[in-house]
Structures are given as structure tokens and as C-alpha cells.
Coordinates of C-alpha atoms in Angstrom, one line a residue:
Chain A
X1 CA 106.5 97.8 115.5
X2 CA 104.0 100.3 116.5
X3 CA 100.5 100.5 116.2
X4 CA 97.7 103.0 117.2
X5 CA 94.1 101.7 118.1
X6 CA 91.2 103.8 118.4
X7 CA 87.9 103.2 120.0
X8 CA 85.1 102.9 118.9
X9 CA 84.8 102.8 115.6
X10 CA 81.5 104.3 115.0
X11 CA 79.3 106.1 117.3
X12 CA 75.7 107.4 117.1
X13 CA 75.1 109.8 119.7
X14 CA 71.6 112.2 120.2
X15 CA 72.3 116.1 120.4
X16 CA 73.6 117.0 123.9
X17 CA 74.9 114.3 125.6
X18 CA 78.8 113.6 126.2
X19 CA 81.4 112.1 123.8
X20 CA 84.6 110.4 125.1
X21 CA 86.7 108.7 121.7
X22 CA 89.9 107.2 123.0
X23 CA 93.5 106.3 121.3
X24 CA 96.4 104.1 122.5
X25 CA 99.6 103.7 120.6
X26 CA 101.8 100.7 121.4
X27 CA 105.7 99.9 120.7
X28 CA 106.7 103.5 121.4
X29 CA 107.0 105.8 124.6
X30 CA 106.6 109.5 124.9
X31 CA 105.0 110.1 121.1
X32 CA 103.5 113.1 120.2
X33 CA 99.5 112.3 119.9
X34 CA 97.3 114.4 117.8
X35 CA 93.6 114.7 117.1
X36 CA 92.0 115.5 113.4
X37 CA 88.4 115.9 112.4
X38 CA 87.5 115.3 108.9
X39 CA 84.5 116.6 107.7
X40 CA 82.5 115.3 105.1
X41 CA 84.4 115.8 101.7
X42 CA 87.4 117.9 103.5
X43 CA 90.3 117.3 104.6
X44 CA 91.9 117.2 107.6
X45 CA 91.5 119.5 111.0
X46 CA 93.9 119.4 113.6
X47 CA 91.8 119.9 117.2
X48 CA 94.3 119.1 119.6
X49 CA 97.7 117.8 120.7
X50 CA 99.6 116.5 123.5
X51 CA 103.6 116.5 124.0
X52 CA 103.6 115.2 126.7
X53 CA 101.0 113.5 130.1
X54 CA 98.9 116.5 130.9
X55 CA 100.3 118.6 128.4
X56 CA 97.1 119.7 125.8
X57 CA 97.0 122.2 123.1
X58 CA 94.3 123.6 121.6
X59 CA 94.2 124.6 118.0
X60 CA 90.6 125.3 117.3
X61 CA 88.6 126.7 120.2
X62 CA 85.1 124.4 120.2
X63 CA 82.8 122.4 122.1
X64 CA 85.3 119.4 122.4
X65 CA 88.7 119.1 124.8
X66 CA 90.9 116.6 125.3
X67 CA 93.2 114.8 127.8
X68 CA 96.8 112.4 127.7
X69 CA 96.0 110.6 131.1
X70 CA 98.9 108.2 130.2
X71 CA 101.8 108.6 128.0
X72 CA 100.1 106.3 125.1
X73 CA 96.8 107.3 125.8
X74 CA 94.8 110.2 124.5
X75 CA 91.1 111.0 125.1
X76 CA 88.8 113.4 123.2
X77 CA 85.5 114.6 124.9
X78 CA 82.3 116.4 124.8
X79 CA 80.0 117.0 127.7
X80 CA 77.8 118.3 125.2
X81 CA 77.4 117.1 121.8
X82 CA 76.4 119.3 118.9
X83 CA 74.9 118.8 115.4
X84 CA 78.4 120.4 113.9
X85 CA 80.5 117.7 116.3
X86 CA 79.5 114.7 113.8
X87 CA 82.3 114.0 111.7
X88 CA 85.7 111.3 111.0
X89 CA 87.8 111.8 114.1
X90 CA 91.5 110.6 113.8
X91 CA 94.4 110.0 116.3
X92 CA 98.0 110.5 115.2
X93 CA 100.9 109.8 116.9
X94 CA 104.7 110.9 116.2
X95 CA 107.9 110.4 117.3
X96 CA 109.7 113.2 118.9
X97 CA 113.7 114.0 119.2
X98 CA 116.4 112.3 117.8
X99 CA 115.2 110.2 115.2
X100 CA 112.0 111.6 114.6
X101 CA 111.1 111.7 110.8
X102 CA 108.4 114.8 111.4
X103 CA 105.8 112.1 110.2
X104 CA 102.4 111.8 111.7
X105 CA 101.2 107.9 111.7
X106 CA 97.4 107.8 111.8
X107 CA 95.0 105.1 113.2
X108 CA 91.5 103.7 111.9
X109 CA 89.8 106.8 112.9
X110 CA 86.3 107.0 114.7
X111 CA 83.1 108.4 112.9
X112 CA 80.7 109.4 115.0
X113 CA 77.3 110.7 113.7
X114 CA 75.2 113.4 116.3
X115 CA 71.1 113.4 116.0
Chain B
X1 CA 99.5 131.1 107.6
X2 CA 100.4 127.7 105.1
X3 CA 97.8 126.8 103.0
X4 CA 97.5 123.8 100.1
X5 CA 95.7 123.4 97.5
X6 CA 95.0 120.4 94.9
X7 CA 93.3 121.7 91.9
X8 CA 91.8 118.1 90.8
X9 CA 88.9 117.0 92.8
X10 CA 89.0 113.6 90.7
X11 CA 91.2 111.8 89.1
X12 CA 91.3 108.7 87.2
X13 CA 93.2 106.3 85.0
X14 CA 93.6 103.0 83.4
X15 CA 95.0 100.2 85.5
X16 CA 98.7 99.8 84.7
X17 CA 99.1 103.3 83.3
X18 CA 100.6 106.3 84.9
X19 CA 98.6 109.0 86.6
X20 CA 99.8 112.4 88.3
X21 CA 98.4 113.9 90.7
X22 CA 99.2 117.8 91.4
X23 CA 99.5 120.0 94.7
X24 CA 100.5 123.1 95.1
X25 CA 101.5 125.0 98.8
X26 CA 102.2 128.5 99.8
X27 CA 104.6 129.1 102.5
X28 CA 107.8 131.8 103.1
X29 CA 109.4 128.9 105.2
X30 CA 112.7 127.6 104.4
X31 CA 112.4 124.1 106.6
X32 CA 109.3 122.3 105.9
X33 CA 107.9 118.6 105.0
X34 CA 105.5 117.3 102.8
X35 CA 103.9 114.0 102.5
X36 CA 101.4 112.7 100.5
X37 CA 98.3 110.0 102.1
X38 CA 96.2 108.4 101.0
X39 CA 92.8 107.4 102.7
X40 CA 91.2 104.2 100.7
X41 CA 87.6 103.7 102.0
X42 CA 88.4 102.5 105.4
X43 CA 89.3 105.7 106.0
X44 CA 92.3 105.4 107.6
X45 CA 95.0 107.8 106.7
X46 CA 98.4 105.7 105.1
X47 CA 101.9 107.5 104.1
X48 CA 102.5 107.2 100.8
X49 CA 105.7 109.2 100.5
X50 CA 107.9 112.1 102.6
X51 CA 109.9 115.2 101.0
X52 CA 112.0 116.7 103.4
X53 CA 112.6 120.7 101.4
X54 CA 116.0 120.7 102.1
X55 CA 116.9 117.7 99.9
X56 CA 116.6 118.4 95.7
X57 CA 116.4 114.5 95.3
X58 CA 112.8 113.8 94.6
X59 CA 111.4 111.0 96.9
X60 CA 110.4 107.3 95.4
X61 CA 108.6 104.4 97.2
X62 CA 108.9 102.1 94.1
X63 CA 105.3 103.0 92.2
X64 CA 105.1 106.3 94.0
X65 CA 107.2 109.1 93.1
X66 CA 107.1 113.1 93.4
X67 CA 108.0 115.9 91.4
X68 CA 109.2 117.9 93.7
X69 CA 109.7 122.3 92.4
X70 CA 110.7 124.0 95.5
X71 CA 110.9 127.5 94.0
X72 CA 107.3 126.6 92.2
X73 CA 106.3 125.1 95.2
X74 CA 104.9 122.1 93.5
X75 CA 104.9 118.7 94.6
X76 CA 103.0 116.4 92.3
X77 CA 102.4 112.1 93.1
X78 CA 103.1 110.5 90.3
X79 CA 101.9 106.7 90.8
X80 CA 103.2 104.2 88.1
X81 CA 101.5 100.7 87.2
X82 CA 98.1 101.8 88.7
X83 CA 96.5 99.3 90.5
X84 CA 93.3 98.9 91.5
X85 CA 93.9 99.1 95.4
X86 CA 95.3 102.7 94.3
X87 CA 92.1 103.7 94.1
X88 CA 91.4 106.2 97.0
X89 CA 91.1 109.6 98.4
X90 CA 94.7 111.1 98.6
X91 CA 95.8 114.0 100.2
X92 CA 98.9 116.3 100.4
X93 CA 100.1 118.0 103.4
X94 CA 102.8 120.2 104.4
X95 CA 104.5 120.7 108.1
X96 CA 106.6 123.2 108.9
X97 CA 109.9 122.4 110.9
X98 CA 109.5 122.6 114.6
X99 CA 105.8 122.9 114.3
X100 CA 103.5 120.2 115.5
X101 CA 100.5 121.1 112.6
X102 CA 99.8 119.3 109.5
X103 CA 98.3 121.2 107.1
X104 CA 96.1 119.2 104.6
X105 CA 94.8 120.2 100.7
X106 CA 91.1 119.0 100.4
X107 CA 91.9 115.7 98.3
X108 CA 91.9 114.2 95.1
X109 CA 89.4 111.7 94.6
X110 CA 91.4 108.7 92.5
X111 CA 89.7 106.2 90.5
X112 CA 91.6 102.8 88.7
X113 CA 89.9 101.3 85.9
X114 CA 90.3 97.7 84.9

């Protein structure tokens, strides 16, 4: 079966320095990995996703980008944090092609806090 | 662009009685999905139930059930024999077909009394 981790879980970091939240998925290849924000009392925001190693898409232009180094691997960074980055962060993974039920499988989520 | 919207911030009900919870979405697409999370306080995000639009049968995942209007664009969670790990955030969401985006309604805070 598969299972996403994501790491770490929570994260205190002061205004201006960098951010790098990282999620694996395991027991699939070539998913579809996605990256939400949830702001307090909202739901969610999709930031970015990846079809495919080195493939990134943006969907909201901001101070955060992201990288798939590795087929089940996909990173989310900052060089420089902002007040407005602190949030719930969530990796989603999905399966693409033939047999693909359009789901999005989400994993423990990070929640950093910025000072 | 898709939005949706649930229209109860909070929600609550006895445990072992039946609750609904309602969402509304606004789209001119034809192929689309919805889902329904929910997000208990660890915060991580679990399928309840999928509707693909194309199919009239209304989804169940035995407690969990929808009402599913297509032309009213509804698509309610009813959850029956509430129990107290139902208590939780949930959220509905809609994807278009072919697109990678879920879009998300702000939540509906439930709460399960004993």
C-alpha cells in the first residue's frame, strides 16, 4: 500500500531565514505530488505541483518554490521566510493514467510558525 | 473559475443520530469530481467519499453517503450513526477532469455529542 511521509512536523522558524519541508510517498512510481497551504481557519491552497522529476508548476506566485529531485520526492522552500509563510503545509500525491481515480491522498502535513 | 461554498461553519449532533452536511459548487463543466475530507485534529486530510458527475448513483462508504443534485449542483455528506471520532473539520472539494487543482469550500466544523 502506499503511504506519504512528510517532514518535519512542526517548524519554528524567525522572519528571513530559509524553509525546506520535504515529502516522500512510498508503494507507487511516477505519482502526481502536490503542495497545499492551509491557513488558519481556511481551507485548502494549492502552491505547487510536479508531474513529473523536474517538472514544477506554479499556481500562486509567492515567496516559496519547489522542487521533485526524485520521482517520490518533493521539496518546498523559502530562502526567505515571511510573517504571511506560517501556516499547515500539505503534500498530496495522485496516481496518474490508467487507473487513476482523480483522488489526491494527503500526508500528516507540516505546520510551521514564522517569528 | 470553480468556486465552493459550505454555508455551515458548524455543525453538530447527537451521537448515533444522523447529520447532513451541505455544499454547494459553481462550475459550467460537464466532467468533474467531488470528494468530501475530513481533517480531525491531527490535521491530516482523509477521503471520506468520491462522486464522479457522470454517474447519477449517489456514492456510499457505509455511514457516509451523499446527495448528489447535479443540475442544483449540490452535494450534501450525510453521515449516519454519528460517532464520536466523526467529530472533525470536513471539507468538500471539486476537481475538474484533466485538471490537476483541487478546489476546496472553507469547512464545516462538526461536533458529536455523547
Amino acid at each position: 500500500s502506499q503511504t506519504i511521509h512528510q517532514w518535519p512536523a512542526t517548524l519554528v522558524q524567525p522572519v528571513g531565514s530559509p524553509l525546506s519541508l520535504e515529502c516522500t510517498v512510498e508503494g507507487t512510481s511516477n505519482p502526481n505530488l502536490y503542495w497545499y497551504r492551509q491557513a488558519a481557519g481556511r481551507g485548502l491552497q494549492l502552491l505547487f505541483y510536479s508531474v513529473g522529476i523536474g517538472q514544477i508548476s506554479s499556481e500562486v506566485p509567492q515567496n516559496l518554490s519547489a522542487s521533485r529531485p526524485q520521482d517520490r520526492q518533493f521539496i518546498l522552500s523559502s530562502k526567505k521566510l515571511l510573517l504571511s509563510d506560517s501556516g499547515f503545509y500539505l503534500c498530496a500525491w495522485r496516481l496518474w493514467g490508467s487507473g487513476s481515480t482523480d483522488t489526491q491522498y494527503f500526508g500528516p502535513g507540516t505546520r510551521l510558525t514564522v517569528l | 473559475a470553480q468556486t465552493v461554498t459550505q454555508s455551515q461553519p458548524e455543525m453538530s449532533v447527537q451521537e448515533a443520530e444522523t447529520v447532513t452536511l451541505s455544499c454547494t459548487y459553481d462550475t459550467s463543466e460537464s466532467d468533474y469530481y467531488l470528494f468530501w475530507y475530513k481533517q480531525p485534529p491531527s490535521r491530516q486530510m482523509i477521503l471520506v467519499i468520491r462522486q464522479e458527475a457522470y454517474k447519477q448513483q449517489n456514492a456510499t462508504e457505509n455511514r457516509f453517503s451523499v446527495n448528489f443534485q447535479k443540475a442544483a449542483k449540490s452535494f450534501s455528506l450525510k453521515i449516519s450513526d454519528s460517532q464520536l471520532g466523526d467529530a472533525a473539520m470536513y471539507f468538500c472539494a471539486y476537481n475538474q477532469g484533466g485538471s490537476e487543482k483541487l478546489v476546496f469550500g472553507k469547512g464545516t466544523k462538526l461536533t458529536v455529542n455523547p
